[in-house]
Tab-separated table of C-alpha atoms in Angstrom:
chain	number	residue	atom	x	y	z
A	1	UNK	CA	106.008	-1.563	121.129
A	2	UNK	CA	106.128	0.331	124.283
A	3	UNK	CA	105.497	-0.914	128.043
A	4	UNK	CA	102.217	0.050	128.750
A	5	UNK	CA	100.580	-1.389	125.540
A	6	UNK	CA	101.654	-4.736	126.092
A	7	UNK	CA	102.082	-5.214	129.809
A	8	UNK	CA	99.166	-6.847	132.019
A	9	UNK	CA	98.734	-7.322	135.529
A	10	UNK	CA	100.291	-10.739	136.808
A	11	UNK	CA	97.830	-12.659	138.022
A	12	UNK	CA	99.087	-14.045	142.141
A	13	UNK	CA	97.330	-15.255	144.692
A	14	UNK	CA	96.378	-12.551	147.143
A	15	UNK	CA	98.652	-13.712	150.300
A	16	UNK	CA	100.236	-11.558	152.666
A	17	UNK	CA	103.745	-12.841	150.888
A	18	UNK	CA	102.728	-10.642	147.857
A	19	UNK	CA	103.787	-7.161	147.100
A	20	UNK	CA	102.004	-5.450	144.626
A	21	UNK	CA	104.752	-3.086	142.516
A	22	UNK	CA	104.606	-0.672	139.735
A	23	UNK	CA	107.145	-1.034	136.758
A	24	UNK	CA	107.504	2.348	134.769
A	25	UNK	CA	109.223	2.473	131.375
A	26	UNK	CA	111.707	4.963	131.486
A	27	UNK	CA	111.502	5.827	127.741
A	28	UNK	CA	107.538	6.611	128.041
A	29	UNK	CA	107.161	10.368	127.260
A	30	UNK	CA	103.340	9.686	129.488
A	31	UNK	CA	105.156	8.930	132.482
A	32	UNK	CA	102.706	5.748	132.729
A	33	UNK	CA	103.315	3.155	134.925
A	34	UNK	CA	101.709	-0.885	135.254
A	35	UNK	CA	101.280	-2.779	138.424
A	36	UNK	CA	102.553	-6.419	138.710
A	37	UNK	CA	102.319	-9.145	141.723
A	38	UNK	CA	105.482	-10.649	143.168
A	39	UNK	CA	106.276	-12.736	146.067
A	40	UNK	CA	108.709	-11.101	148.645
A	41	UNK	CA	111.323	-12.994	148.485
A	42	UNK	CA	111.393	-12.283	144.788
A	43	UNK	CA	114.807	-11.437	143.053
A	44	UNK	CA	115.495	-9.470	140.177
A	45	UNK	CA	115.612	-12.017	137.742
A	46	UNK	CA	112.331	-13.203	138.742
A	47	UNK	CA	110.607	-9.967	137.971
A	48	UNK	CA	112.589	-10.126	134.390
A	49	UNK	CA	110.948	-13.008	133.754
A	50	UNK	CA	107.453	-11.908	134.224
A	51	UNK	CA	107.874	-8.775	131.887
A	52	UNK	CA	109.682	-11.031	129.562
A	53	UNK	CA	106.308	-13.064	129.287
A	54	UNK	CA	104.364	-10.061	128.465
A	55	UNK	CA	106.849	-7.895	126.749
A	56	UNK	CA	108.242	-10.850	124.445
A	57	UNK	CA	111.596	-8.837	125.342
A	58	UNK	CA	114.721	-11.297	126.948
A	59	UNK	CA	115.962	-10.491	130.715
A	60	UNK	CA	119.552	-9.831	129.281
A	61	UNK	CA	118.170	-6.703	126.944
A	62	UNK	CA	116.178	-5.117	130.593
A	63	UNK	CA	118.020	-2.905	133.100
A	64	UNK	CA	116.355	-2.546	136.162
A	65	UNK	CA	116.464	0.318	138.330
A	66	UNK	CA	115.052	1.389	141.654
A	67	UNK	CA	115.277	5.515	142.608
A	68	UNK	CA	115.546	7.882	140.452
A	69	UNK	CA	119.184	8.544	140.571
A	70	UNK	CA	119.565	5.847	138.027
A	71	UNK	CA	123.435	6.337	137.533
A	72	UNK	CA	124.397	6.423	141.102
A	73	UNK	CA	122.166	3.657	142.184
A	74	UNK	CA	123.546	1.632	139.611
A	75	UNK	CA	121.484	-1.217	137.598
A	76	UNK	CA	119.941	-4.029	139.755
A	77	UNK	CA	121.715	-7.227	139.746
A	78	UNK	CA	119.873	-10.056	138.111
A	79	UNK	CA	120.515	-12.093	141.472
A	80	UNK	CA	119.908	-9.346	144.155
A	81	UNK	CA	116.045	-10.023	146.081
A	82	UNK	CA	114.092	-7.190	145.935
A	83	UNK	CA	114.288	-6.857	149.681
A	84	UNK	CA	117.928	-6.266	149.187
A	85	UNK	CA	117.481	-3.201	146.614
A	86	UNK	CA	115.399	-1.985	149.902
A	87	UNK	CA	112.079	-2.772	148.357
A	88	UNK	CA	110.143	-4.551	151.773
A	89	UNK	CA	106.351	-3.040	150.524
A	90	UNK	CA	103.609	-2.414	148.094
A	91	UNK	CA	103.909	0.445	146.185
A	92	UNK	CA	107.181	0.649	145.216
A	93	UNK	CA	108.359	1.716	141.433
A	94	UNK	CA	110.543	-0.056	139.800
A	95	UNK	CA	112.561	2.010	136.601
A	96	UNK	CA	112.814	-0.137	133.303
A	97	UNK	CA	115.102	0.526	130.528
A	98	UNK	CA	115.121	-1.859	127.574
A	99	UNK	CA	118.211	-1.412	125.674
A	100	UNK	CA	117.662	0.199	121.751
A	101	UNK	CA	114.056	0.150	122.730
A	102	UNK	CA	114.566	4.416	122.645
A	103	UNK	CA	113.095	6.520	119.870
A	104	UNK	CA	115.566	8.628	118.341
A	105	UNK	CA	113.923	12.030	119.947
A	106	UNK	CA	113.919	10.702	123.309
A	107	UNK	CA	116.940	9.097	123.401
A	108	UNK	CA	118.644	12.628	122.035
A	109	UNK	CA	118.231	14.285	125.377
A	110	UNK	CA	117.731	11.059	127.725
A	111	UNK	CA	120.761	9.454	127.210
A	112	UNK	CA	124.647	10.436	126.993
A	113	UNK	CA	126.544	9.775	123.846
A	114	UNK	CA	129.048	6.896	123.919
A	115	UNK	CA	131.243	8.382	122.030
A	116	UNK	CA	131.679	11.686	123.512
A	117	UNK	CA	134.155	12.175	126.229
A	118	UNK	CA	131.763	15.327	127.782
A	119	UNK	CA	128.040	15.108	127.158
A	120	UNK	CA	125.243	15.961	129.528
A	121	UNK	CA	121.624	14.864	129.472
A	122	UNK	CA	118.317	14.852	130.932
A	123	UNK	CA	117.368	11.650	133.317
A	124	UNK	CA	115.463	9.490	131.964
A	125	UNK	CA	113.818	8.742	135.117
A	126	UNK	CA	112.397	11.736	134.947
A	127	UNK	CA	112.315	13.111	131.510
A	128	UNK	CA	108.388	12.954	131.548
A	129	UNK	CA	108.161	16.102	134.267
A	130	UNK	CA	110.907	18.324	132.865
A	131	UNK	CA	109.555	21.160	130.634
A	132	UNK	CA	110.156	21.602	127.372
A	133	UNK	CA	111.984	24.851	127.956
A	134	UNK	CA	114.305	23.211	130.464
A	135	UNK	CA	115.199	20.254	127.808
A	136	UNK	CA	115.896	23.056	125.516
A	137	UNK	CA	118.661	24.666	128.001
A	138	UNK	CA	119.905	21.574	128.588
A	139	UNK	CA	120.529	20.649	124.410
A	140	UNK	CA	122.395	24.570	124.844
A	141	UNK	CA	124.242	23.058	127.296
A	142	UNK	CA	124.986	19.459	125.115
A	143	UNK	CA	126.273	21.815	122.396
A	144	UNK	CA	128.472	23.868	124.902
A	145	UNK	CA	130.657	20.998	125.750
A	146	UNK	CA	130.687	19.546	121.769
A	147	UNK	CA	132.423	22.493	121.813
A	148	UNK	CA	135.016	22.044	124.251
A	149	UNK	CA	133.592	24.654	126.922
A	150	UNK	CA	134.307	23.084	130.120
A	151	UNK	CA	131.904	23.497	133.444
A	152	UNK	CA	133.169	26.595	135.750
A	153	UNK	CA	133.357	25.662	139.593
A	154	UNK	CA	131.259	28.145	141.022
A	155	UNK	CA	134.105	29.805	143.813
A	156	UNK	CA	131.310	29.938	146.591
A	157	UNK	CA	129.288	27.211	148.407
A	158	UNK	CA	130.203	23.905	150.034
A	159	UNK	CA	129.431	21.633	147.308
A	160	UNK	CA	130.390	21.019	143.947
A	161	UNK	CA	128.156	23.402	141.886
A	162	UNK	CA	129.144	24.272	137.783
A	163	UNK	CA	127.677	26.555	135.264
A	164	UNK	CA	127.213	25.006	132.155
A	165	UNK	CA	127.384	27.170	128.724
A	166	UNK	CA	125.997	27.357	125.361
A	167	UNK	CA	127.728	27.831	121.981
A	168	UNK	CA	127.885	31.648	122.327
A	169	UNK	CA	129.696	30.882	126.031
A	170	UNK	CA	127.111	32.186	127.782
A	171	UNK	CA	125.955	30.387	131.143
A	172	UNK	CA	122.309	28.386	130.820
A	173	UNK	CA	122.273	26.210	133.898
A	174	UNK	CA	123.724	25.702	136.882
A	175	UNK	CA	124.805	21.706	137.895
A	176	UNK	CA	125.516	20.411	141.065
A	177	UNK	CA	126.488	16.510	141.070
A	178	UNK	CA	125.458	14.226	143.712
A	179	UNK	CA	128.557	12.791	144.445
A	180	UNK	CA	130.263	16.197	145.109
A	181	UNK	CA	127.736	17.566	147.933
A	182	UNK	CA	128.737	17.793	151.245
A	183	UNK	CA	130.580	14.280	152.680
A	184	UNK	CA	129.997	12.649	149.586
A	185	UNK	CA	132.669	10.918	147.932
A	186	UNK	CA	133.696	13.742	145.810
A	187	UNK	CA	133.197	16.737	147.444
A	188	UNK	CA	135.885	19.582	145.847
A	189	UNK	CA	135.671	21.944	149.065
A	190	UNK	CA	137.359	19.259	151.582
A	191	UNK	CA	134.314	18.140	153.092
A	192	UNK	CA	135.169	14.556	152.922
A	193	UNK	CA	134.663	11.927	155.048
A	194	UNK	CA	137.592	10.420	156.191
A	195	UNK	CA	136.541	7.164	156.774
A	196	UNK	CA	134.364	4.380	154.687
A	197	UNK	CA	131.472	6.677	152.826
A	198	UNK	CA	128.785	6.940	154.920
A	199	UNK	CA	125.227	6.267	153.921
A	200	UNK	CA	123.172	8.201	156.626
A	201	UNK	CA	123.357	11.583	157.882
A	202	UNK	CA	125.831	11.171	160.602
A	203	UNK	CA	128.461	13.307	158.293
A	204	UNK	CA	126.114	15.867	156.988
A	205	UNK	CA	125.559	20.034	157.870
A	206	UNK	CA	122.284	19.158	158.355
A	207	UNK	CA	120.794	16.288	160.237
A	208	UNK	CA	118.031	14.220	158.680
A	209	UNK	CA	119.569	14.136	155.013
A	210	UNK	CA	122.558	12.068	153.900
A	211	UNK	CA	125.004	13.189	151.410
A	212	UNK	CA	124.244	12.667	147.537
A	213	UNK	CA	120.180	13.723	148.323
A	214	UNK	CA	120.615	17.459	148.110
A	215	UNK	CA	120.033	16.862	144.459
A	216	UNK	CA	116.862	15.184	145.106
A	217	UNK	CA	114.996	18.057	147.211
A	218	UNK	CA	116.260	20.381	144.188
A	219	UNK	CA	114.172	18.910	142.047
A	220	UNK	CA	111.152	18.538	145.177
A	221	UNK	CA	111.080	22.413	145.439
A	222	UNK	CA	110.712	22.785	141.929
A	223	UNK	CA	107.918	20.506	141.504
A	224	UNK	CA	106.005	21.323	144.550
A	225	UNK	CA	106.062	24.940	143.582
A	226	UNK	CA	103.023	25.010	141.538
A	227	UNK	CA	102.157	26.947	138.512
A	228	UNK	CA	105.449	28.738	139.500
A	229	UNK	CA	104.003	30.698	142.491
A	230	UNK	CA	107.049	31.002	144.132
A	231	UNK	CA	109.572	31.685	141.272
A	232	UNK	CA	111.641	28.559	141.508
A	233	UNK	CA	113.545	27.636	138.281
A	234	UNK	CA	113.167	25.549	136.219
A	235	UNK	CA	115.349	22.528	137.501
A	236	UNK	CA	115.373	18.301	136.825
A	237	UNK	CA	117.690	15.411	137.708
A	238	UNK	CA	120.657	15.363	134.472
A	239	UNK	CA	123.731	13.141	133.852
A	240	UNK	CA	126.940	14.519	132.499
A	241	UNK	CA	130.165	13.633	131.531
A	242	UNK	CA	133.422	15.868	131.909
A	243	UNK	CA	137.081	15.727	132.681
A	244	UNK	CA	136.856	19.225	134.832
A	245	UNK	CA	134.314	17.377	136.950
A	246	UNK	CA	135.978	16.319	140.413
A	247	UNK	CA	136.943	12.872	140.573
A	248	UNK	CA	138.870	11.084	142.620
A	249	UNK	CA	139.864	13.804	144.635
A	250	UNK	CA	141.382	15.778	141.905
A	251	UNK	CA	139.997	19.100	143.036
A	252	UNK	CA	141.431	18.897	147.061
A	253	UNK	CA	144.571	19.647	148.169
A	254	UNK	CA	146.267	17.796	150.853
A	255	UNK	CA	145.452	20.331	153.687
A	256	UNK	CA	141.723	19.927	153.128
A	257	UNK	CA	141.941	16.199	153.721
A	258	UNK	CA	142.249	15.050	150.625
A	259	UNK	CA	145.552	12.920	151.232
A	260	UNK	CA	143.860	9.612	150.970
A	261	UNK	CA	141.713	9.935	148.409
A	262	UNK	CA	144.055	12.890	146.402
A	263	UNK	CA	145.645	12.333	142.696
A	264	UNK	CA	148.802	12.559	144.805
A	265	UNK	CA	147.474	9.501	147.212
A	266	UNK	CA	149.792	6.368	146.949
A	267	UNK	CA	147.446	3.700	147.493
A	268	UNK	CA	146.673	1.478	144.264
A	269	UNK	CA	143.452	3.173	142.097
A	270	UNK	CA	141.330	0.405	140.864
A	271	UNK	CA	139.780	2.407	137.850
A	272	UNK	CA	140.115	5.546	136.199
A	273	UNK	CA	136.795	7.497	137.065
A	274	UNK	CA	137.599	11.064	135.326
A	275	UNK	CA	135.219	10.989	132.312
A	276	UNK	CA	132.557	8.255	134.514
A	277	UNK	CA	128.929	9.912	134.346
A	278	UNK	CA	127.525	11.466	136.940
A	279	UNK	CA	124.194	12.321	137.816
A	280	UNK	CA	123.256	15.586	140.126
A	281	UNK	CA	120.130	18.089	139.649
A	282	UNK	CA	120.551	20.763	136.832
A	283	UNK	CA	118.839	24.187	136.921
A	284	UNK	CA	118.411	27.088	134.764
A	285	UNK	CA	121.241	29.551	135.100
A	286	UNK	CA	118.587	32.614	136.840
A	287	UNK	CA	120.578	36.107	135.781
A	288	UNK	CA	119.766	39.069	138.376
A	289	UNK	CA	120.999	42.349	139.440
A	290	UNK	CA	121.054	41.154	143.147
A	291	UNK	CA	120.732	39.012	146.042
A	292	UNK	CA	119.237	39.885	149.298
A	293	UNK	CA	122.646	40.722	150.981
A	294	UNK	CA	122.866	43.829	148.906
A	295	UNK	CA	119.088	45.140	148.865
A	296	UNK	CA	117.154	46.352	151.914
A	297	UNK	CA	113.344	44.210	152.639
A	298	UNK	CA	111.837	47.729	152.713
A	299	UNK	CA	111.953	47.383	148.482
A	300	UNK	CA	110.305	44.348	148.058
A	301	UNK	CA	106.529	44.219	147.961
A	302	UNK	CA	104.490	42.047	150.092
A	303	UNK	CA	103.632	39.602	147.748
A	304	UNK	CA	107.054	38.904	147.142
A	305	UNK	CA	107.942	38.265	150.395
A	306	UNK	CA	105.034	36.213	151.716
A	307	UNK	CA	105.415	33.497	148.443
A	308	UNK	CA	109.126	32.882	149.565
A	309	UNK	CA	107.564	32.091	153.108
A	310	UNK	CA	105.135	29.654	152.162
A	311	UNK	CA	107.525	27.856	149.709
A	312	UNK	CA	109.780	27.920	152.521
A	313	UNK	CA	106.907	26.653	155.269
A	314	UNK	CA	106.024	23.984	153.253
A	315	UNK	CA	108.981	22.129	152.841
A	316	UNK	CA	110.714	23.058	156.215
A	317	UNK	CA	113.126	24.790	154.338
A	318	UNK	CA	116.428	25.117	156.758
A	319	UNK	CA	118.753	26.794	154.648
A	320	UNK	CA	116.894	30.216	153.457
A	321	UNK	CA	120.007	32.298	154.071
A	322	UNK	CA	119.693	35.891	152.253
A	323	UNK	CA	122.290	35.123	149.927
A	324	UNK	CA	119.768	32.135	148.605
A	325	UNK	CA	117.219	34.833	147.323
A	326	UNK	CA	118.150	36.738	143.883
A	327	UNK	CA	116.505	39.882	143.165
A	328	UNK	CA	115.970	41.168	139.951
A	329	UNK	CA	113.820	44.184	138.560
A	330	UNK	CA	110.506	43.896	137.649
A	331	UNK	CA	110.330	44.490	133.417
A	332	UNK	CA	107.115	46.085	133.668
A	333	UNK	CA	108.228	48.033	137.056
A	334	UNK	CA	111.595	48.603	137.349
A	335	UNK	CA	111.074	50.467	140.425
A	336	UNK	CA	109.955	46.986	142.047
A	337	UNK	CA	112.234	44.034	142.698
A	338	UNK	CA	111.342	40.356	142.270
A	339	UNK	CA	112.534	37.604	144.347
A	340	UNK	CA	113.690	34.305	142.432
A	341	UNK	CA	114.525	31.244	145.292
A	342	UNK	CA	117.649	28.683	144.842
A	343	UNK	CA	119.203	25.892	146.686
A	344	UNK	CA	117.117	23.743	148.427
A	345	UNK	CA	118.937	20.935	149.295
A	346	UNK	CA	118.574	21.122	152.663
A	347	UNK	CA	114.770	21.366	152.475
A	348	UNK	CA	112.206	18.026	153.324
A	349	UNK	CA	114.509	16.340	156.111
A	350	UNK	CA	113.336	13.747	158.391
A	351	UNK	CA	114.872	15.852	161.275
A	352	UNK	CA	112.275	18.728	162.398
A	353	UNK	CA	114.704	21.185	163.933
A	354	UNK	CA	114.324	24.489	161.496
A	355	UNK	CA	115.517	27.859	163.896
A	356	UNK	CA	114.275	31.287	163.528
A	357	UNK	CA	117.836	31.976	162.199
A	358	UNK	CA	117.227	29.450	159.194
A	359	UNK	CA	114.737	32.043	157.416
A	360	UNK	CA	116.120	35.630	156.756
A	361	UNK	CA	112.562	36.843	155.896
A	362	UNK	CA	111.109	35.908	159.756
A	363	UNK	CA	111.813	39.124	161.023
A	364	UNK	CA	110.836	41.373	157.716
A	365	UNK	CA	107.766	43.759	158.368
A	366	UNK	CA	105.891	42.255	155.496
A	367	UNK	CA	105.488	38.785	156.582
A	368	UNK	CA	103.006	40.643	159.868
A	369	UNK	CA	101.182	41.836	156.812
A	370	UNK	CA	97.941	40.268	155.812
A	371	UNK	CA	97.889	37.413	153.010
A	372	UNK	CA	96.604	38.837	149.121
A	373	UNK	CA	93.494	36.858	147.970
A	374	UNK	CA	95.771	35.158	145.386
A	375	UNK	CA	98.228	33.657	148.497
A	376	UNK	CA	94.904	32.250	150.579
A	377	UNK	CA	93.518	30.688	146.949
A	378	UNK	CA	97.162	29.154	146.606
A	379	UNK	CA	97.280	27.749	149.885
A	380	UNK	CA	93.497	26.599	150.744
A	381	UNK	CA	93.787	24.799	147.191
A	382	UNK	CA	96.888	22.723	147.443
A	383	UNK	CA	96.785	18.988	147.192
A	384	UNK	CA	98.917	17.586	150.498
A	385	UNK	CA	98.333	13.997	149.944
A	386	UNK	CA	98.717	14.347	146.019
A	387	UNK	CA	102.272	16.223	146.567
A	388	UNK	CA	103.322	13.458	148.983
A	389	UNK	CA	102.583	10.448	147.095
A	390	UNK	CA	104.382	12.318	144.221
A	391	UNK	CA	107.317	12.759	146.359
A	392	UNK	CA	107.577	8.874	147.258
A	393	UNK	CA	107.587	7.567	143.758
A	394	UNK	CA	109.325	10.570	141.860
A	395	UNK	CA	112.188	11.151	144.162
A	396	UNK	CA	111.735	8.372	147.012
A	397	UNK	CA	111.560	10.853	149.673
A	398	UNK	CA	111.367	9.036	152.903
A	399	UNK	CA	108.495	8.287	155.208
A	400	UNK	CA	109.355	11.019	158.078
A	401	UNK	CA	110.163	14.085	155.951
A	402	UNK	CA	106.924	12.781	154.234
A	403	UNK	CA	105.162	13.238	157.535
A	404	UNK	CA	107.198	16.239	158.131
A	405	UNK	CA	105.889	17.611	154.948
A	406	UNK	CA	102.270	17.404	155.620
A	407	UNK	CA	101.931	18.574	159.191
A	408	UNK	CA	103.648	21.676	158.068
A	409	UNK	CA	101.593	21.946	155.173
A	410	UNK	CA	98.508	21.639	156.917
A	411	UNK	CA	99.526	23.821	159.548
A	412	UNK	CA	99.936	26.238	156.583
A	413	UNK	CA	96.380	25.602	155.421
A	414	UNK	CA	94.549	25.487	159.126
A	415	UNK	CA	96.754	28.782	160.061
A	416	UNK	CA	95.437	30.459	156.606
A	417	UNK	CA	92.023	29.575	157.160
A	418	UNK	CA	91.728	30.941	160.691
A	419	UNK	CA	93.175	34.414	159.363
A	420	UNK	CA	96.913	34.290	161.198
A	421	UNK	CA	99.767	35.967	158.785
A	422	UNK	CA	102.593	33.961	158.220
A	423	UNK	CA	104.770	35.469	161.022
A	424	UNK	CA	101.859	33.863	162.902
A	425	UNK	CA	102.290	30.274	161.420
A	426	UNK	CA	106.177	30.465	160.873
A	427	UNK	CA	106.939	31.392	164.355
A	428	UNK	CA	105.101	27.930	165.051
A	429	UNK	CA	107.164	26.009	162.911
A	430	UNK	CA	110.643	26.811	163.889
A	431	UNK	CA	112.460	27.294	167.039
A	432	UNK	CA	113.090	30.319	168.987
A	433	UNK	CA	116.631	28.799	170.036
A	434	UNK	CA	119.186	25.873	168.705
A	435	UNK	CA	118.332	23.226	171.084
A	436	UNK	CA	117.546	20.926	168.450
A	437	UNK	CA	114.488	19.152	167.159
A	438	UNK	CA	111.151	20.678	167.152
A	439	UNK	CA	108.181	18.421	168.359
A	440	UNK	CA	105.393	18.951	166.159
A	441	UNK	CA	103.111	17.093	169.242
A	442	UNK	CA	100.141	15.624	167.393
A	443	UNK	CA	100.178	16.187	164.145
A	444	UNK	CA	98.771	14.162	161.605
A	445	UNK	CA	101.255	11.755	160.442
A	446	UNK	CA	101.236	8.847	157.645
A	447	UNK	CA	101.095	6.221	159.909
């Protein structure tokens, strides 16, 4: 019997040394979630033991997880406090996973096969929010590799990014592991850190987002891009399992710093990691004609231009290079060009310092161009506070990109309401230098 049909609230007295939590059961196609009482101090045990009174189910068959990127995060340790898993406040989700507790169609595209040396499959942790037609790319993908066809390395870009193919080798997503961004542990480009991994954003191309989160504002762009407005694919958090994955260094040569952490390195390995699952975001494999370094702005429409803006306004987007916008023809128009938006990992950072050079499209005549009815509806109807809270517990996005998030936003909606085109707003959320971080003065924050 599932989660929510047996679990209660835990009755606690209402002192300032409770938290109030939410435990969500990974395997519940609703996405529904159940509040519980525990004292702050709590460990993970103790928060076993009060499902196991309302579940019937033993501590040793629950795993415990807190973020969504289950695999890298690891399973919480039954003697680990909750303060310790960085839980210090109400509201917090907690992911459970009862083991065998899995229906056979869930567990078919939630969870890797044991017995398979290269699988790939959607996260469970988020499984809920990922379309159908993306869980169908995915199973083309699954089939793919029962077939033996390895993950290409895509040649450009400064992280480890793959295309993934069906049975008829032809490419259906694109996946970029967490653990092979920028400074993270496997990066195949030889941006490594040379030192102990680092947990913050002191080694990062960006300030205000550490390495192995890229994946995470993937999947933030996709989900705050409503009713597809903007054209970003279709993309989720995934776990897969291949050799041609990099590992251990396997992918860097000595001269891009790879000599302590290389195949070749002479230091004892503790473990074998080359078939170990990862976890990164996957997205569907887009197929156009073009990206903006090959097609003049004067062919795109208006429309086109000014829903790349918002998307990128909203979420503080500082990486919207030209080369990050595919065109493709319109199939009702081939005369007209549509623009499709990709990698957004640098998007929703807790540093505010976005440049006029950060957005190709600033200095396009269309952006001076007066917003379509359709654009003001968008804008004037989205839900800030909704899209925020659904950023905490989805993806855990921190407090000061959250605040980040929402003064842009509602400079957005304030600027769209008053009649200003988006030159007008953008121009007064981004720098007109590189001296660093923009002050945003007094806008409304969280706090």
């Amino acid at each position: 019997m599932s989660l929510n049909s047996k679990l209660q609230r835990h009755d606690s007295s209402n002192s300032w040394t409770d938290l109030k939590i939410f435990v969500k059961d990974v395997h519940d196609r609703y996405g529904r979630k159940r509040a519980i009482s525990v004292k702050s101090w709590s460990t993970v045990k103790d928060v076993k033991d009060i499902l196991q009174q309302h579940l019937h189910v033993p501590p040793s068959a629950q795993r415990l997880y807190f973020g969504p990127l289950m695999t890298s995060g690891g399973e919480l340790p039954n003697y680990r406090s909750l303060q310790d898993a960085g839980i210090y406040t109400s509201g917090k989700t907690l992911l459970l996973e009862i083991k065998g507790a899995a229906n056979a169609e869930v567990s078919s595209i939630s969870s890797l096969r044991s017995t398979a040396a290269s699988d790939v499959c959607v996260s469970s942790a988020v499984l809920d929010v990922t379309p159908k037609a993306l869980r169908r790319i995915v199973q083309q993908a699954r089939r793919g590799f029962a077939l033996g066809l390895k993950p290409d390395l895509v040649l450009d870009g400064s992280g480890g990014t793959y295309f993934l193919h069906d049975a008829r080798k032809v490419r259906v997503a694109v996946f970029k592991p967490a653990d092979e961004e920028p400074y993270a542990v496997n990066n195949p480009r030889g941006y490594v850190s040379q030192g102990p991994a680092s947990t913050d954003d002191s080694m990062s191309l960006r300030r205000g987002i550490s390495p192995g989160e890229l994946c995470l504002r993937e999947v933030a762009a996709f989900l705050l891009d409503h009713d597809g407005f903007s054209s970003v694919p279709l993309t989720t958090l995934a776990e897969a399992r291949h050799h041609a994955f990099n590992t251990n260094g396997s992918r860097i040569k000595v001269n891009e710093g790879g000599a302590a952490i290389g195949s070749h390195c002479l230091a004892p390995k503790a473990v074998d990691l080359s078939t170990e699952k990862k976890v990164g975001s996957i997205q569907e494999f887009v197929r156009a004609e073009y990206s903006m370094d090959d097609l003049s702005p004067s062919k795109l429409d208006a429309d086109e231009v000014h829903k790349i803006a918002i998307l990128d306004i909203r979420i503080l987007n500082a990486d919207r290079n030209s080369a990050n916008l595919l065109c493709r023809r319109n199939q009702e128009d081939p005369d007209k060009f549509e623009l499709v938006p990709i990698d957004h990992g640098y998007c929703l950072r807790s540093e505010c310092d976005v440049s006029w050079f950060d957005w190709c499209w600033l200095d396009w005549p269309q952006l001076k161009q007066p917003l379509s009815q359709e654009s003001k509806d968008y804008v004037l109807k989205l839900d800030i506070e909704a899209d925020c809270r659904m950023l905490q517990e989805r993806l855990n996005i921190g407090t000061e990109a959250l605040d980040y998030f929402r003064s842009s936003s509602k400079l957005l909606q304030a600027g769209v309401k008053a009649g200003l085109t988006l030159y007008d707003i953008a121009v007064m959320c981004c720098r007109n230098d590189d001296a660093g971080k923009f002050n945003f003065g007094s806008a409304p924050t969280s706090r």
